[in-house]
Short mmCIF file of C-alpha atoms and ligand atoms in Angstrom, two decimals:
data_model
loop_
_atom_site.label_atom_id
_atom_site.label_comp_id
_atom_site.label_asym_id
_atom_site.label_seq_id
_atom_site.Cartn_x
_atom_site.Cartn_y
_atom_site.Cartn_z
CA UNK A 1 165.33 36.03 50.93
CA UNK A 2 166.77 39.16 49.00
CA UNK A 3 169.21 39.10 46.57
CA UNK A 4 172.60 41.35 45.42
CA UNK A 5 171.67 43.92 43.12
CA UNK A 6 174.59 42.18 40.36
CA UNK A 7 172.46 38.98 41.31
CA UNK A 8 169.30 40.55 40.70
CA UNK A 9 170.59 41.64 37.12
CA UNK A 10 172.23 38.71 36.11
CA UNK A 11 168.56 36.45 36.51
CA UNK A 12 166.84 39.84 34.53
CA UNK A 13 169.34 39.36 31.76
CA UNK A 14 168.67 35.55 31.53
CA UNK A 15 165.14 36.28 31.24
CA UNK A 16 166.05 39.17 27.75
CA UNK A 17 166.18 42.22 30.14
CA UNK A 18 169.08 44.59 29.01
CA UNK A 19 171.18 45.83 31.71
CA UNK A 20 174.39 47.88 31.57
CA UNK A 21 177.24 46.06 31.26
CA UNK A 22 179.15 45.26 34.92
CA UNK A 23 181.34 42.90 37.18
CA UNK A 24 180.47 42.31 40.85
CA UNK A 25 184.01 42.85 42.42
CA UNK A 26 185.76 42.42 46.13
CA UNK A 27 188.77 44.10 46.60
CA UNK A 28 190.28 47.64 45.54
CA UNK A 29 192.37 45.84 42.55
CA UNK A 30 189.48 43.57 41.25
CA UNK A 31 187.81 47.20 40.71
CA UNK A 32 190.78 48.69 39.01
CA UNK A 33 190.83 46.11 36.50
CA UNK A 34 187.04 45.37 36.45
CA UNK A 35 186.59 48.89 35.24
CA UNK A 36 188.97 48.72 32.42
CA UNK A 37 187.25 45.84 30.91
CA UNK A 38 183.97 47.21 31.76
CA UNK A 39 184.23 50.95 30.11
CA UNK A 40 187.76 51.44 28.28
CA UNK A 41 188.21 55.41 29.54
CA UNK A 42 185.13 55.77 31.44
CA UNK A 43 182.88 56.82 33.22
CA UNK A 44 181.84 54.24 35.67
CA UNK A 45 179.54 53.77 38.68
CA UNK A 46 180.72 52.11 41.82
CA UNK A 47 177.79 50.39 43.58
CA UNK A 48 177.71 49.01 47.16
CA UNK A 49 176.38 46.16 46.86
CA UNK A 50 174.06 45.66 50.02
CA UNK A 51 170.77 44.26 50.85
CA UNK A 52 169.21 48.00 50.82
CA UNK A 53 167.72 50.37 48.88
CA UNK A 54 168.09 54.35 48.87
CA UNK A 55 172.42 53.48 48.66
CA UNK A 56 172.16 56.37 46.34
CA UNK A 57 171.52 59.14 48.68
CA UNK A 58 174.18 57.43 51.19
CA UNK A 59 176.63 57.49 49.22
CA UNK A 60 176.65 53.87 48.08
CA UNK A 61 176.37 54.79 44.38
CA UNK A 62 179.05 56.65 42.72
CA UNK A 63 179.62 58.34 39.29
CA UNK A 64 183.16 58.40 38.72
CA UNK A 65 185.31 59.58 35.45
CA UNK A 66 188.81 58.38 35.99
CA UNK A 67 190.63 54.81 37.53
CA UNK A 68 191.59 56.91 40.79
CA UNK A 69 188.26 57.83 41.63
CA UNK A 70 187.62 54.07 40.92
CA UNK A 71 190.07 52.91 43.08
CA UNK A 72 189.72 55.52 45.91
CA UNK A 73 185.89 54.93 46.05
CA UNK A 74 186.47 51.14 46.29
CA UNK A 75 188.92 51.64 48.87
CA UNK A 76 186.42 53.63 51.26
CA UNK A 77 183.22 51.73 50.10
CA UNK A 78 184.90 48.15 50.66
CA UNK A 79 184.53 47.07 54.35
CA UNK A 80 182.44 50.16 55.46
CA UNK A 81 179.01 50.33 56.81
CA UNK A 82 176.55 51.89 54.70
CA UNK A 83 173.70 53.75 56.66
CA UNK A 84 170.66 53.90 54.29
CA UNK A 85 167.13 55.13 55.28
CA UNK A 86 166.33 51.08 55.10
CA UNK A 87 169.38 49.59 57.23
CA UNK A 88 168.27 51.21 60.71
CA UNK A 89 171.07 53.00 62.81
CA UNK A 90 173.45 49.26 62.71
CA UNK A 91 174.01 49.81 58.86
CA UNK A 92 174.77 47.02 56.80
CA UNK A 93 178.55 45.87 55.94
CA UNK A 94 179.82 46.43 52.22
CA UNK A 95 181.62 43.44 50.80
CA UNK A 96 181.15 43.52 47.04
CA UNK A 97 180.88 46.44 44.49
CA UNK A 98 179.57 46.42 41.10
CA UNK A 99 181.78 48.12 38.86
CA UNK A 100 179.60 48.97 36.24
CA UNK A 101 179.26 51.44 32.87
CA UNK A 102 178.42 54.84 33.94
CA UNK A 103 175.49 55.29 31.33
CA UNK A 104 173.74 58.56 29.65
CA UNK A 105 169.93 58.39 31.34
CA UNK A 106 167.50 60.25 29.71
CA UNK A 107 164.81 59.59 31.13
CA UNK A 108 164.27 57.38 34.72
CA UNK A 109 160.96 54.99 35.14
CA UNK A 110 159.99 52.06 37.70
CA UNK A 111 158.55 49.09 37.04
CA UNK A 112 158.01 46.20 39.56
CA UNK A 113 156.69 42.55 39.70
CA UNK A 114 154.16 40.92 43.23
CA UNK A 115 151.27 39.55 44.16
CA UNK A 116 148.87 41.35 45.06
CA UNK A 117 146.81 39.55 48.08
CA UNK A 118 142.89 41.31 46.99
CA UNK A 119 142.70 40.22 42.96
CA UNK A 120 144.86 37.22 44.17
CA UNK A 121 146.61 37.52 40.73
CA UNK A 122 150.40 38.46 40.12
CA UNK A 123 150.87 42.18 38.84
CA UNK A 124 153.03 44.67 37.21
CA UNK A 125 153.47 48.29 38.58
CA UNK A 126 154.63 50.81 36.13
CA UNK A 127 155.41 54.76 36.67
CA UNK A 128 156.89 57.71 34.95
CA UNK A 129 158.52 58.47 38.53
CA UNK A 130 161.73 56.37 38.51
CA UNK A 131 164.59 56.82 40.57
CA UNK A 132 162.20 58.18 43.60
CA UNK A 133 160.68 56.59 46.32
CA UNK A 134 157.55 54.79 45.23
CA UNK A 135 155.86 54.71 48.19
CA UNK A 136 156.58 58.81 48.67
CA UNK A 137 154.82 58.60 44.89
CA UNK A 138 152.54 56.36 45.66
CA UNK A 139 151.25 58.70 48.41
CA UNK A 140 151.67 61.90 46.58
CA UNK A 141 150.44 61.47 43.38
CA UNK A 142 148.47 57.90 43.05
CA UNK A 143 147.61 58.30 39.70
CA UNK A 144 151.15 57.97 38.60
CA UNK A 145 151.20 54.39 39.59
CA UNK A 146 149.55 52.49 36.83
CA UNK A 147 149.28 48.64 37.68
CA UNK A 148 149.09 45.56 34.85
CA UNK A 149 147.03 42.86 36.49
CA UNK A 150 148.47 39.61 34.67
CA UNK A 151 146.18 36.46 34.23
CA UNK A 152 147.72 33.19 35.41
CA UNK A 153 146.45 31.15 32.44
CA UNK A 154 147.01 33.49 29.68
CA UNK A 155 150.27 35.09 31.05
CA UNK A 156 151.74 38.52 29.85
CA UNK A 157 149.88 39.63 26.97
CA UNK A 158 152.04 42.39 24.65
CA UNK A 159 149.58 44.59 24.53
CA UNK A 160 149.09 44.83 27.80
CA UNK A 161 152.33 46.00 27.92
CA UNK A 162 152.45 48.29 25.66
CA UNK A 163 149.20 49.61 27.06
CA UNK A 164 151.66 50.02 29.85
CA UNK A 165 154.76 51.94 28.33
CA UNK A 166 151.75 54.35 26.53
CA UNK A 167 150.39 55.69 29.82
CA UNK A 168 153.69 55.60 31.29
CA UNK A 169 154.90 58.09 28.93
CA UNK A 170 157.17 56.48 26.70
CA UNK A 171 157.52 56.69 22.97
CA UNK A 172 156.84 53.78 20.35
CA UNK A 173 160.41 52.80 20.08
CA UNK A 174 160.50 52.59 24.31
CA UNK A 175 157.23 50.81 24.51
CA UNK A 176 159.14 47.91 21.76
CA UNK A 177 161.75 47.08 24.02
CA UNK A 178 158.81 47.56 27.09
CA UNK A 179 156.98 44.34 25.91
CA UNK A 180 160.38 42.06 26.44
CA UNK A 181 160.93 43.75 29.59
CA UNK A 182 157.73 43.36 30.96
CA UNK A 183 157.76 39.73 29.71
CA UNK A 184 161.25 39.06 31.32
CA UNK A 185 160.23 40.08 34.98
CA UNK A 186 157.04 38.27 34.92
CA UNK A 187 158.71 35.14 33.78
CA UNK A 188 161.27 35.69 36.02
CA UNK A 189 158.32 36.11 38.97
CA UNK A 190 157.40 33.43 38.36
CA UNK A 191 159.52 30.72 37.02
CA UNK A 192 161.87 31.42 40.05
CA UNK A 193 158.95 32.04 42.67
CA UNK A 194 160.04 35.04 43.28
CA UNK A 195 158.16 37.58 46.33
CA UNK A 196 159.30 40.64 44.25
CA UNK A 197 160.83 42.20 41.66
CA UNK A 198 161.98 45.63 41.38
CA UNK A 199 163.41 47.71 38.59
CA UNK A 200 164.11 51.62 40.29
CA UNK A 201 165.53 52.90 38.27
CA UNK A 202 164.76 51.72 34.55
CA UNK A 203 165.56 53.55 32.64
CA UNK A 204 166.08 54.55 28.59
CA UNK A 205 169.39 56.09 27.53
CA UNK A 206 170.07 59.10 25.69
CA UNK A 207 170.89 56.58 22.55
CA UNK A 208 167.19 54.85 23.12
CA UNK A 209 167.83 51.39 25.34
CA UNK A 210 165.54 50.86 27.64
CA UNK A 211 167.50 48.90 30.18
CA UNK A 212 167.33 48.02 34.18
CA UNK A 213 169.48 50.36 35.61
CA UNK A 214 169.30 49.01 39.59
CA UNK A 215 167.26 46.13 39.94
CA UNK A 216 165.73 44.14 43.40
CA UNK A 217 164.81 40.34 43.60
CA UNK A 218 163.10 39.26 46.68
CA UNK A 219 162.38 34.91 46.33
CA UNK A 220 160.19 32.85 48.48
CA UNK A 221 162.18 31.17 51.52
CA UNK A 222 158.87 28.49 50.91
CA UNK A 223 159.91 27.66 47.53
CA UNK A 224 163.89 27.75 47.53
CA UNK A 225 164.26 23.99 47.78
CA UNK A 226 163.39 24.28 44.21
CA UNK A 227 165.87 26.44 42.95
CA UNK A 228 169.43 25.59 43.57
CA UNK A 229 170.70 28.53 41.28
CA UNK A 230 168.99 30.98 43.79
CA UNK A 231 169.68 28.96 47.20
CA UNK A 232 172.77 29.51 46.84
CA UNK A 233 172.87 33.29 46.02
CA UNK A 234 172.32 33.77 49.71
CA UNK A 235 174.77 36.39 51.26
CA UNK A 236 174.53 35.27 55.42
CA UNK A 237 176.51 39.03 55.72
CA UNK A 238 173.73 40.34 54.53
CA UNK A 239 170.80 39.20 56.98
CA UNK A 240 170.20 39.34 60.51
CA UNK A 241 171.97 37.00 62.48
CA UNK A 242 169.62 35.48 64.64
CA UNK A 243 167.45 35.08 61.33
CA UNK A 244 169.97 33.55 60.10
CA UNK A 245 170.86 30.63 62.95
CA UNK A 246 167.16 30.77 62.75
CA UNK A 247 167.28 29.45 59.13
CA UNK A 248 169.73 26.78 59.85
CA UNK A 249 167.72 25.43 62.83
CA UNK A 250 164.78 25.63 60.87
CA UNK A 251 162.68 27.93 63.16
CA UNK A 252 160.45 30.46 61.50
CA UNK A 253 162.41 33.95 62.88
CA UNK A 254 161.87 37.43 62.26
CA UNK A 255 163.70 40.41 64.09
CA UNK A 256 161.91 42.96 65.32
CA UNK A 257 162.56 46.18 66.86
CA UNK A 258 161.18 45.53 70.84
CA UNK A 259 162.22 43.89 73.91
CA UNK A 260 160.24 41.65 74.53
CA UNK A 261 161.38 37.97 73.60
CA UNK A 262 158.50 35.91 72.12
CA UNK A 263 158.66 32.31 71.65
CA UNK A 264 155.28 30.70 70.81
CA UNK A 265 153.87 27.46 68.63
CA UNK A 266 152.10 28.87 65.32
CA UNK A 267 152.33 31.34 63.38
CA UNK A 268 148.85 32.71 64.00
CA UNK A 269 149.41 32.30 67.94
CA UNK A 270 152.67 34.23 67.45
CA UNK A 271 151.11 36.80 65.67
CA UNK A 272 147.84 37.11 67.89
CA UNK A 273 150.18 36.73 70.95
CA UNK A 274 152.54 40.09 69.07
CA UNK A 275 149.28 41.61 68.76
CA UNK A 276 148.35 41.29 72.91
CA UNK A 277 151.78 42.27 73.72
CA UNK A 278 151.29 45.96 71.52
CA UNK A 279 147.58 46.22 72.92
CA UNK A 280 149.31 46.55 76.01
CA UNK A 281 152.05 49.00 75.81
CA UNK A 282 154.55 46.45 74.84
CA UNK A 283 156.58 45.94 71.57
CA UNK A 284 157.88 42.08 70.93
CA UNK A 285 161.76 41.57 70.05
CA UNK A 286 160.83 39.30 67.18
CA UNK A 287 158.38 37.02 65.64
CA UNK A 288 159.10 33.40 66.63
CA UNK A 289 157.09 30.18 66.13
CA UNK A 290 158.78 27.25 66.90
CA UNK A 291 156.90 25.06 65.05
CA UNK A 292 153.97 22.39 65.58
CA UNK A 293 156.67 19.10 65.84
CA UNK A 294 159.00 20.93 68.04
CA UNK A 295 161.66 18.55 70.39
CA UNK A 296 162.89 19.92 73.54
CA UNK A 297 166.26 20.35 71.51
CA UNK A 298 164.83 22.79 68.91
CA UNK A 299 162.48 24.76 71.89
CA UNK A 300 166.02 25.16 73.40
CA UNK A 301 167.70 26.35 70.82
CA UNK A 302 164.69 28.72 70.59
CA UNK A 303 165.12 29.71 73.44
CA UNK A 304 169.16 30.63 73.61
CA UNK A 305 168.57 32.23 70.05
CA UNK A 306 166.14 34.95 72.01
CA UNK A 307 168.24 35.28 75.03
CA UNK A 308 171.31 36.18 72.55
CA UNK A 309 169.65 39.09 71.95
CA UNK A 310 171.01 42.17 73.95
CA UNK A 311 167.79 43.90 73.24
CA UNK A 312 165.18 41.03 75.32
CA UNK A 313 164.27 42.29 78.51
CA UNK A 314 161.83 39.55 79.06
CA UNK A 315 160.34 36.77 77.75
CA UNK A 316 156.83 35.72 76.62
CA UNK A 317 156.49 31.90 76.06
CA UNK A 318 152.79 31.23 74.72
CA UNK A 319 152.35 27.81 73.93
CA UNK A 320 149.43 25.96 73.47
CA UNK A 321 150.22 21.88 73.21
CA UNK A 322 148.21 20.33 70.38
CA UNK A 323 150.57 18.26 68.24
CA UNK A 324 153.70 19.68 70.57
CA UNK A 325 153.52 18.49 74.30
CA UNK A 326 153.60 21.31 77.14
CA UNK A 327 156.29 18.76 78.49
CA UNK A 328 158.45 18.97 75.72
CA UNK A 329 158.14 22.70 75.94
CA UNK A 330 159.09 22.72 79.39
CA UNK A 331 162.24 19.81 79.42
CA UNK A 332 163.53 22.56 76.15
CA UNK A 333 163.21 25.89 78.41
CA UNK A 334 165.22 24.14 81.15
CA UNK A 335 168.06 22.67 78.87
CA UNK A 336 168.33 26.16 77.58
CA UNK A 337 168.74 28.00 80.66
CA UNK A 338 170.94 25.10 82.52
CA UNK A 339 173.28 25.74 79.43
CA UNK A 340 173.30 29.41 79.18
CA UNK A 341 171.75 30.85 82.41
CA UNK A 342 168.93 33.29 83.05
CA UNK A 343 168.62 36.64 84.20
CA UNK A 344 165.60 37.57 82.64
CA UNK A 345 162.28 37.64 84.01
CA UNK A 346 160.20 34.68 81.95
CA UNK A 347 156.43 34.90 81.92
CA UNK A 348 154.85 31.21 80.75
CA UNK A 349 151.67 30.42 79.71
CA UNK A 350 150.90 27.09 78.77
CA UNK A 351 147.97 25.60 77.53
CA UNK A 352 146.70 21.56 76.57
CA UNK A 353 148.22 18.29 75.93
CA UNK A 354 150.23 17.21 79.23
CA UNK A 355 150.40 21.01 80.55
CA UNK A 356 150.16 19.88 84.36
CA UNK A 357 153.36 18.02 83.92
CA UNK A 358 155.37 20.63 81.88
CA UNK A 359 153.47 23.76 85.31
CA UNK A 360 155.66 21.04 87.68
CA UNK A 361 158.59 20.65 85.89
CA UNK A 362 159.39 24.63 85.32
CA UNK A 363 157.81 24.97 88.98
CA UNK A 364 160.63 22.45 90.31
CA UNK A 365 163.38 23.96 87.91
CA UNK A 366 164.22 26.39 90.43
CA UNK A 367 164.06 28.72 87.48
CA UNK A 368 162.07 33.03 88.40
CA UNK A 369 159.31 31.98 85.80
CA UNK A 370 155.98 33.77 86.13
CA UNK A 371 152.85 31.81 85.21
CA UNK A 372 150.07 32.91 83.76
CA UNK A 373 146.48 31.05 82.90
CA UNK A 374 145.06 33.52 80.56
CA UNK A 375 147.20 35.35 77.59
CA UNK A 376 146.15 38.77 78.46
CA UNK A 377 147.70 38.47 82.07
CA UNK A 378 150.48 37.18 80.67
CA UNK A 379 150.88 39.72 77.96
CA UNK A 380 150.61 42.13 80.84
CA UNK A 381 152.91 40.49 82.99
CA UNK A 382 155.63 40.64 79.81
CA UNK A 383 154.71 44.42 79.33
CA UNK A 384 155.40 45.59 82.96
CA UNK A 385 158.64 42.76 83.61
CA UNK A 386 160.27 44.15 80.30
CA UNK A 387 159.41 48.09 81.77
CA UNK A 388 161.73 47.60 85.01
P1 LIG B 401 169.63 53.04 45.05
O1 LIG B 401 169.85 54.46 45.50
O2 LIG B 401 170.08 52.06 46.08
O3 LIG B 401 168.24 52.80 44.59
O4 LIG B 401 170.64 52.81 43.79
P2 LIG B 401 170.43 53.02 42.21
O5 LIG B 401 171.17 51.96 41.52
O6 LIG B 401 168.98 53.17 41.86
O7 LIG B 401 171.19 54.38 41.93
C1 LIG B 401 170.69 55.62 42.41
C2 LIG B 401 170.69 56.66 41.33
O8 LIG B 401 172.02 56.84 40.82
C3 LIG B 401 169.87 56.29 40.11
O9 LIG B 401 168.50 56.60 40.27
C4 LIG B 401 170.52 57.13 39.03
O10 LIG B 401 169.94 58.44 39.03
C5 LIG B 401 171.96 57.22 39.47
N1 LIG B 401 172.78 56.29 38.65
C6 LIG B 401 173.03 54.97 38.89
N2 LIG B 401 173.73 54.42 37.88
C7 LIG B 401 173.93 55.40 36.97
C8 LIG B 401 174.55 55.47 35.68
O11 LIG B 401 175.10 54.48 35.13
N3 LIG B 401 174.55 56.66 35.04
C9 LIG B 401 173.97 57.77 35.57
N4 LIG B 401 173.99 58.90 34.86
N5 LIG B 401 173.36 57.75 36.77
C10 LIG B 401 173.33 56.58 37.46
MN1 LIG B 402 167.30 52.22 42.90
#
């Protein structure tokens, strides 16, 4: 789950990372007044305050000198959609705007927080290229991107950080405030099991604070039920709607770009079964497992969550009963459709525990399902249904 950029800041600053000062606003005269207590006289930035990066370049981010700019940016940023190179062509909707003080930068570095998956340790990543795409960085000039691999026993070590700041670039006084930084967004990693943190830009000021200027928090949907404080920083606006029923239902959803509807039990099947679908031409609608203890009433809600979609041209049910019963499987595809109808061509292949039963019951639903034995044919069948 992502957070708010002003939600982002506000865990950094609980964990001793300066940020400007700022007040996460929604309406035109909350930013009027939020600026005067923010800057007396200017200048300020308006931020949109989306779950998207690059708001910069589309206009999300503004510098602006005087209360009318304030209030006449808030006024067009407020209840638009922003178009970023992240959103895709729907945009995402702008609710809240940080007013915050418009700072002197003089000088723009990044500085981020993950796992990474081959040392199977959490690390930093530290360049003298703030403000810019990393990954355009990351291709063009590698050896810009210094990375801090952090032990789990021993945690951040501060000369490991200052080690850091040094090949980053920055001066003795920088590299100081560098070690609390660096300690604050590990910390922050991990004490709120977070997925990612991002600082692009930070940045040190023309009067020598190194402070987060933007910052992105990414925590681990696996791990929320142990932070309330973060749980309920969730903006539903924000995320994909389907994800988000999804969420509530309890389903394990992801969106994806496709048309072909995929509802399958385990994660590895449902990737493997993504995978067979591409092999063949196809591209799936989304990434759905419905889970090893599924009831009829969650596969059907499964199932009316993909056929919501405008985008599903067909559907690709791969489901192999182990723990969940083909029958169960089946009795959930026909609530589903008896409730909401069917024009789509379904392709079924299921496999194990009672699967003769569950073959009769979708045979006798009266329903235009295809069956398939083996999950290449039915990947095929998908491909070419989803192609008319
Ligand atoms: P993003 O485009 O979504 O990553 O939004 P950022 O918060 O990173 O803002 C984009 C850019 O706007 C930054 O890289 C800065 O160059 C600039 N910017 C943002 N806030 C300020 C500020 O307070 N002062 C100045 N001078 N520039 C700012
Ligand atoms: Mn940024």
């Amino acid at each position: 789950m992502n957070l708010h950029e002003y939600q982002a800041k506000e865990l950094l600053q609980q964990f001793g990372v300066a940020i400007p000062k700022g007040i996460k606003v929604t309406s035109q005269q909350e930013a009027i007044e939020a600026a005067k207590e923010v800057r007396h006289g200017g200048p300020w930035v308006v931020k949109a305050q989306v779950h998207a990066g690059g708001r910069g370049k589309a206009g999300g981010v503004k510098f602006v000198r005087t209360i009318q700019d304030v209030e006449e940016v808030s006024g067009r940023l407020l209840g638009s959609t922003l178009h970023t190179h992240q959103t895709g062509p729907e945009g995402v909707k702008v609710h809240q705007l940080l007013i915050q003080d418009g700072v002197d930068i003089a000088k723009e570095y990044y500085l981020s927080c993950l796992v990474d998956r081959s040392t199977k340790r959490v690390i930093l990543i530290g360049s003298s290229e703030g403000g810019m795409d990393i990954e355009e960085v990351a291709a063009k000039t590698p050896e810009k991107i210094l990375t801090l691999t952090i032990d789990p026993t021993a945690g951040v070590q501060p000369y490991q950080a200052r080690d850091l700041g040094f090949k980053m670039g920055m001066g003795k006084k920088e590299v100081d405030q560098l070690v609390k930084v660096v300690t604050g967004v590990y910390n922050l990693f991990v004490q709120k099991d977070c997925s990612m943190v991002e600082i692009n830009p930070l940045i040190v000021t023309t009067d020598g604070q190194v402070m987060a200027l933007d910052a992105k928090v990414s925590v681990d949907d696996n791990a929320i039920y142990r932070h309330k404080d973060t749980a309920e920083m969730r903006d539903p606006t924000q995320e994909d709607e389907r994800e988000h029923i999804a969420h509530e239902i309890g389903l394990n959803y992801v969106a994806l770009d496709g048309n072909i509807g995929c509802m399958v039990n385990g994660a590895g099947l449902a990737m493997a079964t993504m995978d067979v679908c591409k092999l063949h031409g196809g591209e799936p609608a989304n990434f759905l497992d419905v889970g090893g203890g599924a009831t009829a009433d969650r596969v059907s809600r499964a199932f009316k969550l993909i056929l919501s979609s405008s985008k599903v041209k067909a559907i690709l049910v791969n489901i192999f009963g182990g723990i969940v019963r083909c029958d169960t499987i089946a009795e959930g595809i026909i609530t589903a459709v008896k409730e909401v109808g069917l024009t789509l061509p379904v392709v079924v292949r299921l496999q194990g525990t009672n699967v003769e039963a569950g073959r009769e019951m979708l045979a006798k639903s009266g329903m235009n399902i295809m069956a398939a034995d083996d999950l290449t044919d039915a990947a095929k069948m998908a491909v070419a249904a989803a192609a008319k």
